[in-house]
Amino acid sequence: MTGATGWGLILAMAAITFALRASFIVLQDRIHLPGLVRRGLAYVPAAVLAAIVVPAFVQLGGDAGLADQAPRWAAGLVGAAVAVRTRHMVAVLVAGMLTLWGVQALLG
Amino acid sequence: MDGGPKDGGTAFAAGVREGVRDALPVMLALMPLGLVVGVAAVEVGLPLAQAIGMSYLVFAGVSQLAALQLIAVGSPVAVILVTTLLLNLRFALYSAALAEHLRAAPGWLRAIMAFLMTDQAMALGSQRYALFPERGAKVAYYLGVAVPIGVVWTTASTVGVLIGAGLPAGLSLDFAVPLVFLTLWVAAMVRGAPPVWVAGAVAGGVAVVARPLPFNLGLLVAAFAGIAAGLWWETRRGPAPRPGGVSRAQGGDAT
């Protein structure tokens, strides 16, 4: 990515994020979210995070063989199990990365 | 002015101290995410200044990680910006929840407090305002929570960038990003009600199938499919617990 695109992207992300944070605090009562949007917001984290997470671990078809896929599947399953039990980011990172390296070494 | 600097320094200082005390455990919990974001920014190839600057300017860890992941897979800028909008929409809800408590402050200070808003600042702030509605120094308390969290977050991610620049390649460290998201996703699902599980499951499934779509549009298609599925389930089966954001935000795991 070129430097200019990078700074432009970062400033645009910053502007969007600040506008959302400032919305009600700065403008007070002058704006209202429609009810459907308000209700839909409750599902945004689970949906967006799922859309980012699941394809990072599970890939259909393509040219990736089992040896390429297995370490990611294993790391994803172990990471998910640790996440459900502990919900601790560092624990998930350690368990997931160790599993990835372990399975890569086994199949390597 | 409620809790403002002009109504006597002692009440204001006490409010700040109360906020700092409440924020201490949150600050510790935020350090790993800050480090990870810093390391990830270097891993996907951002120049040093941008990798550091992103955390100071955007100041929203989850959306930064998502953007870095999307940069890594070559997504166009528009997809990254829409994803940023979606992931940070919750800040508009937080803003609505906090507005009445912070209205005593002048406009410039409200803008600064808005910039410093995080999941944790919102969670601690609304908890304190709900538990002790009569207690003043609301603005001071918010600043006591939000400023140290901001300092810890930006410092941790700067350290992460500097560490990341020195890490050897070939360790698949970029894999840390999906693992962090996995933790956040699991936390969101476990905290949620059945319509949230439906939203997550549908979005995940659609994302896998829609992955071949150009420009990484599969991400947005999947996200909107999941949101629609959650709304549909909620309408069919009765409403989810109020989405106000407070219960979702207390995990102390997202900025």
Short mmCIF file of C-alpha atoms in Angstrom, two decimals, chain A residues 34-108:
data_model
loop_
_atom_site.label_atom_id
_atom_site.label_comp_id
_atom_site.label_asym_id
_atom_site.label_seq_id
_atom_site.Cartn_x
_atom_site.Cartn_y
_atom_site.Cartn_z
CA PRO A 34 -34.73 4.88 13.36
CA GLY A 35 -35.98 1.96 15.47
CA LEU A 36 -34.92 -0.73 13.00
CA VAL A 37 -31.35 0.64 12.88
CA ARG A 38 -31.25 0.78 16.69
CA ARG A 39 -32.37 -2.84 16.94
CA GLY A 40 -30.03 -3.94 14.18
CA LEU A 41 -27.06 -2.47 16.04
CA ALA A 42 -27.38 -5.25 18.61
CA TYR A 43 -26.35 -7.80 15.96
CA VAL A 44 -23.50 -5.85 14.41
CA PRO A 45 -20.66 -7.16 16.62
CA ALA A 46 -21.53 -10.86 16.32
CA ALA A 47 -22.24 -10.59 12.57
CA VAL A 48 -19.26 -8.49 11.53
CA LEU A 49 -16.82 -10.41 13.71
CA ALA A 50 -18.14 -13.72 12.35
CA ALA A 51 -17.72 -12.47 8.79
CA ILE A 52 -14.09 -11.64 9.55
CA VAL A 53 -13.25 -14.69 11.68
CA VAL A 54 -14.84 -17.69 9.98
CA PRO A 55 -13.29 -17.27 6.48
CA ALA A 56 -9.87 -16.81 8.11
CA PHE A 57 -10.12 -20.39 9.37
CA VAL A 58 -12.43 -22.15 6.90
CA GLN A 59 -11.84 -21.92 3.15
CA LEU A 60 -13.97 -23.81 0.63
CA GLY A 61 -12.48 -25.37 -2.49
CA GLY A 62 -9.62 -23.45 -4.00
CA ASP A 63 -6.16 -24.86 -4.39
CA ALA A 64 -5.31 -25.15 -0.70
CA GLY A 65 -4.53 -28.75 0.24
CA LEU A 66 -5.07 -30.48 3.56
CA ALA A 67 -1.50 -29.78 4.66
CA ASP A 68 -2.15 -26.06 4.18
CA GLN A 69 -5.58 -26.09 5.80
CA ALA A 70 -5.14 -28.46 8.74
CA PRO A 71 -2.93 -26.16 10.88
CA ARG A 72 -5.50 -23.33 10.60
CA TRP A 73 -8.44 -25.63 11.39
CA ALA A 74 -6.62 -27.05 14.40
CA ALA A 75 -5.56 -23.62 15.65
CA GLY A 76 -9.10 -22.31 15.13
CA LEU A 77 -10.71 -25.18 17.04
CA VAL A 78 -8.23 -24.99 19.91
CA GLY A 79 -8.50 -21.20 19.97
CA ALA A 80 -12.31 -21.35 19.99
CA ALA A 81 -12.31 -23.88 22.84
CA VAL A 82 -9.94 -21.73 24.91
CA ALA A 83 -11.97 -18.62 24.06
CA VAL A 84 -15.23 -20.23 25.22
CA ARG A 85 -13.63 -21.38 28.47
CA THR A 86 -11.49 -18.37 29.37
CA ARG A 87 -12.44 -15.51 27.02
CA HIS A 88 -8.89 -14.41 27.67
CA MET A 89 -7.16 -12.94 24.66
CA VAL A 90 -3.62 -13.82 25.68
CA ALA A 91 -4.60 -17.43 26.47
CA VAL A 92 -6.26 -17.78 23.05
CA LEU A 93 -3.25 -16.26 21.30
CA VAL A 94 -0.78 -18.58 23.03
CA ALA A 95 -2.89 -21.71 22.53
CA GLY A 96 -3.72 -20.86 18.91
CA MET A 97 -0.20 -19.99 17.84
CA LEU A 98 1.34 -23.03 19.59
CA THR A 99 -1.24 -25.28 17.87
CA LEU A 100 -0.53 -23.68 14.50
CA TRP A 101 3.23 -24.14 14.84
CA GLY A 102 2.83 -27.65 16.25
CA VAL A 103 0.62 -28.92 13.44
CA GLN A 104 2.76 -27.18 10.83
CA ALA A 105 5.81 -28.97 12.26
CA LEU A 106 4.00 -32.35 12.31
CA LEU A 107 2.87 -32.02 8.67
CA GLY A 108 5.95 -30.12 7.58
#
